[in-house]
PDB file of C-alpha atoms in Angstrom:
ATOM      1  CA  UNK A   1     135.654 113.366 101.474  1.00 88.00           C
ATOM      2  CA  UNK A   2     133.127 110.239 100.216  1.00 92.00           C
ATOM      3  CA  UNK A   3     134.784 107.217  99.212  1.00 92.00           C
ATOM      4  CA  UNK A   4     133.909 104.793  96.470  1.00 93.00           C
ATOM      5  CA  UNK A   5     134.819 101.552  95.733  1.00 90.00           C
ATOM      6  CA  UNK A   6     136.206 100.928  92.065  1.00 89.00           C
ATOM      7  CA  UNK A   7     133.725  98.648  91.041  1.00 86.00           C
ATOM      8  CA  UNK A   8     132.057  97.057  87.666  1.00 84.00           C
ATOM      9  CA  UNK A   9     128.864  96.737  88.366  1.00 86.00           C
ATOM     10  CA  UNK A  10     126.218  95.682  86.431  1.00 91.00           C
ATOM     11  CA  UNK A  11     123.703  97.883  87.528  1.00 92.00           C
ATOM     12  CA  UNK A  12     125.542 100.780  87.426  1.00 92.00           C
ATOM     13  CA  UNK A  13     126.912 100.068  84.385  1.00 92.00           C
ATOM     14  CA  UNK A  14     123.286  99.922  82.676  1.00 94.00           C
ATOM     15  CA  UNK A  15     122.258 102.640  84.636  1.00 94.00           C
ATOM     16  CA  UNK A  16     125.264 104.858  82.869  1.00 93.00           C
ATOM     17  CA  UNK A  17     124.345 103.895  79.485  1.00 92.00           C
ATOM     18  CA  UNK A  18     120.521 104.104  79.572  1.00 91.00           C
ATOM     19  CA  UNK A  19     121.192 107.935  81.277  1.00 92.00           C
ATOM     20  CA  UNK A  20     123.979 109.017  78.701  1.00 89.00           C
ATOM     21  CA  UNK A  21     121.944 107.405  75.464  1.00 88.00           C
ATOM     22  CA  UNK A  22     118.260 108.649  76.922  1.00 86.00           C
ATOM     23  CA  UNK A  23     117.910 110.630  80.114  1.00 85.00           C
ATOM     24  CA  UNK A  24     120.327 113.302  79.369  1.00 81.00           C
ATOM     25  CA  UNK A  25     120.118 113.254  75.392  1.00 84.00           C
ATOM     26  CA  UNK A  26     117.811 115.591  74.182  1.00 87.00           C
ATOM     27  CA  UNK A  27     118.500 114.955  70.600  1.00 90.00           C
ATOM     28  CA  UNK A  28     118.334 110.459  71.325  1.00 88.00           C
ATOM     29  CA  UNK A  29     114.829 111.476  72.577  1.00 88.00           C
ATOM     30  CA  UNK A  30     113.522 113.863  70.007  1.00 92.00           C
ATOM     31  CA  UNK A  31     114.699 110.829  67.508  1.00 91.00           C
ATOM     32  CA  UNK A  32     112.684 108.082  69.280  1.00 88.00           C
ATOM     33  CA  UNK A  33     109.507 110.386  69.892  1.00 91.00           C
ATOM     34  CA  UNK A  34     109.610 111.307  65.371  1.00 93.00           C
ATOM     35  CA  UNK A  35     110.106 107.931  65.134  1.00 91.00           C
ATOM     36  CA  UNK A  36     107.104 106.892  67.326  1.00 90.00           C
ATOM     37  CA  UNK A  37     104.683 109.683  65.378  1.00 93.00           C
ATOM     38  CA  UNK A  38     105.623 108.233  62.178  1.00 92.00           C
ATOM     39  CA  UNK A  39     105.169 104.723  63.193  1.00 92.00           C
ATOM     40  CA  UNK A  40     101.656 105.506  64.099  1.00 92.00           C
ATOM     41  CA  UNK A  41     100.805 108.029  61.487  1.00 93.00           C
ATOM     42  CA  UNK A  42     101.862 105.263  58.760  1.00 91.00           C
ATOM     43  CA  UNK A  43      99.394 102.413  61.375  1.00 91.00           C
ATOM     44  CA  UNK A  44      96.816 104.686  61.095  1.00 91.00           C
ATOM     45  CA  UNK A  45      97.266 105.431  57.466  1.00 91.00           C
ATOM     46  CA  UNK A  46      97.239 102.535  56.701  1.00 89.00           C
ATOM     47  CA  UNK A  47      94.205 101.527  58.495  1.00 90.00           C
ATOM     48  CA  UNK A  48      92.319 104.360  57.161  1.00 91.00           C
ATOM     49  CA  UNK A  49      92.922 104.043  53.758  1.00 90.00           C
ATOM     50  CA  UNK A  50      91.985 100.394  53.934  1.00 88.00           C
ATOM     51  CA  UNK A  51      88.617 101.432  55.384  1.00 88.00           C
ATOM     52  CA  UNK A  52      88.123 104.053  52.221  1.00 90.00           C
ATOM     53  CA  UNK A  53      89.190 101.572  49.357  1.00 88.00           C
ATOM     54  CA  UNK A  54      88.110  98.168  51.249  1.00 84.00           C
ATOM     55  CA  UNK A  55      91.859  97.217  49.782  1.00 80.00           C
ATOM     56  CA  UNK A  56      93.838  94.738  52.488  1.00 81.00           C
ATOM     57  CA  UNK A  57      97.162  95.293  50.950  1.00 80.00           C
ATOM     58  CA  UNK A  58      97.415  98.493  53.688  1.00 84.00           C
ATOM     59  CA  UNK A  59      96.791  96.467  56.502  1.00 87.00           C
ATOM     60  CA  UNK A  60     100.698  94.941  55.465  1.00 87.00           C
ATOM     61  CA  UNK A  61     102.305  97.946  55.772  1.00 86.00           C
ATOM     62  CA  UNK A  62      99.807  98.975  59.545  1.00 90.00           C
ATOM     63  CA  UNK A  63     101.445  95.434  60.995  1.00 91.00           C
ATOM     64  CA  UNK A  64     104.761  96.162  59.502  1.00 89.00           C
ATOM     65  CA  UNK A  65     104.683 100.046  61.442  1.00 90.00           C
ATOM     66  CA  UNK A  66     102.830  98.139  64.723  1.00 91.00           C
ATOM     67  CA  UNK A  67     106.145  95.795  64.191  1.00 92.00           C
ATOM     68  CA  UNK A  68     108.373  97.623  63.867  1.00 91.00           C
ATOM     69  CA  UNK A  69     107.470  99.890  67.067  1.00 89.00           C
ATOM     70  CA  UNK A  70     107.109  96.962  69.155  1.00 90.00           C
ATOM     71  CA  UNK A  71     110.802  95.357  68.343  1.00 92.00           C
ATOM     72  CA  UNK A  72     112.483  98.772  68.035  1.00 88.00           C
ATOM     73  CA  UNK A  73     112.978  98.870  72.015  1.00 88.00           C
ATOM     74  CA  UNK A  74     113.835  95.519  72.352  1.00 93.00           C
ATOM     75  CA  UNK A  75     116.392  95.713  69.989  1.00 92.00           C
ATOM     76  CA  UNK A  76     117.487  98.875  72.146  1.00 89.00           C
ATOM     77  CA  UNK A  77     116.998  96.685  75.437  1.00 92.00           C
ATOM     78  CA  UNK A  78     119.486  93.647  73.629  1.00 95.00           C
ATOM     79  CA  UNK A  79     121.944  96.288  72.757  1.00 93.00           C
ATOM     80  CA  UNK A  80     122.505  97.683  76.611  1.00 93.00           C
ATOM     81  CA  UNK A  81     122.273  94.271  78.076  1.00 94.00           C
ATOM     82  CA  UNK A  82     124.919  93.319  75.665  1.00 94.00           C
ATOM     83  CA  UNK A  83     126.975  96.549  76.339  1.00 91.00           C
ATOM     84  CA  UNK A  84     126.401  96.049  80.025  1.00 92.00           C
ATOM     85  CA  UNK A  85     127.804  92.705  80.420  1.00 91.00           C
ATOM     86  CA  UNK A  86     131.005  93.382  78.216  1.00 89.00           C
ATOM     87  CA  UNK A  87     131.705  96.709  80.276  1.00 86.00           C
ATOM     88  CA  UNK A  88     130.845  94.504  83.640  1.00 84.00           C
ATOM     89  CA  UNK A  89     133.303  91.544  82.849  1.00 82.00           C
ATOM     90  CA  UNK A  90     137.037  91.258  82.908  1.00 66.00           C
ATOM     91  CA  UNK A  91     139.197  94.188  84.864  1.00 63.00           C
ATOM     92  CA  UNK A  92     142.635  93.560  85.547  1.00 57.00           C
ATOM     93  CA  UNK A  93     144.044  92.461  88.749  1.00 58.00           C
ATOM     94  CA  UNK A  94     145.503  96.087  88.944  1.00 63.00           C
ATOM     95  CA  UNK A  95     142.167  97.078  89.420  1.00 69.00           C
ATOM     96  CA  UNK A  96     141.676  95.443  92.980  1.00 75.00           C
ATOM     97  CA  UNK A  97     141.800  97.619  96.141  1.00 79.00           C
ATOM     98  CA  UNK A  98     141.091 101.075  94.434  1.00 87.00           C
ATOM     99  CA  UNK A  99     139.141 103.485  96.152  1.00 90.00           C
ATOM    100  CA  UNK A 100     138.012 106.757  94.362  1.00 93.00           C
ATOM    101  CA  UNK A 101     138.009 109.676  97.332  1.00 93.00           C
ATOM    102  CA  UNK A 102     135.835 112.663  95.942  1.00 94.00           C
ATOM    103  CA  UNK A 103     136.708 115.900  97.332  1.00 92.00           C
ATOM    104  CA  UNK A 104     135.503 119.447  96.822  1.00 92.00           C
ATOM    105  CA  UNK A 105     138.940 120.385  95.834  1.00 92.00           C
ATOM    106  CA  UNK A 106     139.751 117.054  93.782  1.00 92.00           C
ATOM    107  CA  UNK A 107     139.382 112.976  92.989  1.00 94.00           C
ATOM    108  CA  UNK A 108     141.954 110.981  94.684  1.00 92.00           C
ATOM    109  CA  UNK A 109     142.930 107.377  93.888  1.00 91.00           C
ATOM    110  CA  UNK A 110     143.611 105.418  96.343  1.00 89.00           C
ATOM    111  CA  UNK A 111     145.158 101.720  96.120  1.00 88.00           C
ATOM    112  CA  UNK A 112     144.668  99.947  99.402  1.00 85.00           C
ATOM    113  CA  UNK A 113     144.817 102.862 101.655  1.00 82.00           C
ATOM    114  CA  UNK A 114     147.398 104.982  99.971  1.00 86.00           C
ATOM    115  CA  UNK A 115     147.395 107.585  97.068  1.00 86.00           C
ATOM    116  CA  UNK A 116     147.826 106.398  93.330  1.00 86.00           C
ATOM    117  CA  UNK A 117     146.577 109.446  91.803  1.00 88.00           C
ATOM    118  CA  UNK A 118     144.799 112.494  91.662  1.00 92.00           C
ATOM    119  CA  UNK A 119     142.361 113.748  89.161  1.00 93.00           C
ATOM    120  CA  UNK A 120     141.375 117.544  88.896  1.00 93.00           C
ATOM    121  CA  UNK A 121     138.069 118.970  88.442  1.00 93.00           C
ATOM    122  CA  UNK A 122     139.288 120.700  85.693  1.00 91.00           C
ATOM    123  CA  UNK A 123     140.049 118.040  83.920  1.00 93.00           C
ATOM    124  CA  UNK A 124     136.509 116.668  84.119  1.00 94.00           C
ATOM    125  CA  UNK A 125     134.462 117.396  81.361  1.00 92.00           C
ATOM    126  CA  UNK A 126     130.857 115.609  81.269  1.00 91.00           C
ATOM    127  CA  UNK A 127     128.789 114.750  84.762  1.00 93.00           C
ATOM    128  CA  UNK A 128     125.612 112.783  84.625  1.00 93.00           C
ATOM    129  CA  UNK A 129     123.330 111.988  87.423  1.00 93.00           C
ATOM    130  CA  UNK A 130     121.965 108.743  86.765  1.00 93.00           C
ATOM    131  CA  UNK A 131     119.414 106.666  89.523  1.00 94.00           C
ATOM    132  CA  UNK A 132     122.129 104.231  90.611  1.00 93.00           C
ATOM    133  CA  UNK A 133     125.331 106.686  90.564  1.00 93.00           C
ATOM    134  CA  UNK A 134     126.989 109.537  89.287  1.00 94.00           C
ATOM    135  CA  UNK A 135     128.914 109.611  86.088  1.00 94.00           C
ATOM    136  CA  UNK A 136     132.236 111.723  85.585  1.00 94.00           C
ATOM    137  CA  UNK A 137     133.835 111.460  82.282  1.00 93.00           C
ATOM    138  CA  UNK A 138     137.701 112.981  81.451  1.00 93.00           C
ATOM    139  CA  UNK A 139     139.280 114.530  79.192  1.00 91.00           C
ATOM    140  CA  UNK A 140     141.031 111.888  78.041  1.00 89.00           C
ATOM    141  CA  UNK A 141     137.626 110.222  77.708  1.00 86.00           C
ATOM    142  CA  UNK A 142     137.795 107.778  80.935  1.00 88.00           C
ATOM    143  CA  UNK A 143     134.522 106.963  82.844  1.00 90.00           C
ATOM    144  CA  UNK A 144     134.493 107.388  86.568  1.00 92.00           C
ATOM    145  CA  UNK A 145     131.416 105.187  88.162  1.00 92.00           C
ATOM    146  CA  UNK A 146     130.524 106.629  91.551  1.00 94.00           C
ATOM    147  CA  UNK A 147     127.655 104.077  92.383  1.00 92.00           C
ATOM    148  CA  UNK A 148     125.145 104.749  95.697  1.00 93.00           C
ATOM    149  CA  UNK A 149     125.758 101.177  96.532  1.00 92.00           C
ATOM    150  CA  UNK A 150     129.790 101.567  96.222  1.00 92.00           C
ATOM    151  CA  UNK A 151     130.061 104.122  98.957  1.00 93.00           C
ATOM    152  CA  UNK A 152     133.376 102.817 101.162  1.00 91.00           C
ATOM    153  CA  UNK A 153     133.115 106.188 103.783  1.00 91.00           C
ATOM    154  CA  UNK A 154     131.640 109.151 104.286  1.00 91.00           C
ATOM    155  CA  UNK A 155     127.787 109.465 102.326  1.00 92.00           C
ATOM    156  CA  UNK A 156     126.349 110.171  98.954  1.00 94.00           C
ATOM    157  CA  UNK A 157     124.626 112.831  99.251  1.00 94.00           C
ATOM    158  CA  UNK A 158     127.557 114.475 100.350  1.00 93.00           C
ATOM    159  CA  UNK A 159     129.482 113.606  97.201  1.00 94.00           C
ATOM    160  CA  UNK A 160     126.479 114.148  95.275  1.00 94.00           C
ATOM    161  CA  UNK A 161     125.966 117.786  96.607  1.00 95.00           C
ATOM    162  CA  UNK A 162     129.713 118.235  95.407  1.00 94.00           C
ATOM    163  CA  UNK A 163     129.645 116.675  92.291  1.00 94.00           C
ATOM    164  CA  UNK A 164     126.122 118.803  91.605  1.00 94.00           C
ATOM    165  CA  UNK A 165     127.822 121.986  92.179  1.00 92.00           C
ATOM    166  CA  UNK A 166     131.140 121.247  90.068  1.00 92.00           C
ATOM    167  CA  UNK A 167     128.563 120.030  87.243  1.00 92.00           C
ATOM    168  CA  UNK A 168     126.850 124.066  87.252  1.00 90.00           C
ATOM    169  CA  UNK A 169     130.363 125.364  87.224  1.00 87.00           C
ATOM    170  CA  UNK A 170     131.079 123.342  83.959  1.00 85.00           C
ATOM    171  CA  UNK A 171     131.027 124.806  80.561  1.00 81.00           C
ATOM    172  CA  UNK A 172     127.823 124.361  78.564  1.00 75.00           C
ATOM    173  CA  UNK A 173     128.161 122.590  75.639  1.00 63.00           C
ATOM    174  CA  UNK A 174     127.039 124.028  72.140  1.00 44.00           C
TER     175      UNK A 174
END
């Protein structure tokens, strides 16, 4: 069994949310990539027709598309450093001394040292891999942040391996 601290941290945190809204979202990045194509079909449009009718007025909407392509991941990058530090902060003082022990049978919760709970792998529903941690999401919709850097005992690749072959076994979504 590999044993995690329960911790907020910010790098895991972001890590989570640019993974869920980019990494493993198929449909997030087909949006972003149309939006891209447009951006730069309506640029060069506009360009291009300016050239043809020596009219300037295009060149207003080629800076609005160059624009709007240039602040549309910024405004992405403000919203997960925004998310990132409200997830991050608070946690109540019930939250101190837990340890998450991942097994290949279950996920125990330990408060300092003893059992507090017990979470089946049936009852986990979502997995993502992300570069800082893994992600396990319930049923009931609770996050579970296994970060590399939160490992208490045992190693992560060994909870990784688990967690990767529990992920295969769940049900593909439609």
């Amino acid at each position: 069994m590999t044993e995690f601290r329960y911790e907020r941290n910010k790098e895991t945190i972001k890590d989570y949310l640019k993974t869920v809204m980019f990494r493993d979202n198929t449909a997030n990045k087909v949006l972003l990539i149309s939006l891209a194509v447009c951006l730069i079909v309506v640029a060069a449009a506009g360009v291009v027709y300016s050239v043809i009718t020596g009219s300037m007025g295009m060149i207003a909407i080629t800076v609005t598309a160059v624009v709007l392509a240039a602040v549309y991941p910024v405004i992405f990058m403000v919203v997960i450093n925004r998310l990132t530090v409200k997830l991050s902060q608070g946690g109540a003082a019930d939250e101190k001394g837990i340890t998450i022990g991942v097994s290949e049978s279950n996920i125990l919760l330990l408060r300092n040292n003893s059992p507090c709970g017990k979470i089946e792998w049936s009852e986990i529903t979502g997995i993502h891999e992300g570069k800082s941690g893994l992600y396990l999401i319930e049923k009931e919709g609770s996050l579970i942040i296994l970060g590399k850097d939160s490992v208490a005992s045992g190693t992560y690749d060994e909870a990784a391996q688990v967690i990767r072959i529990k992920k295969a076994a769940l049900p593909k979504e439609a």
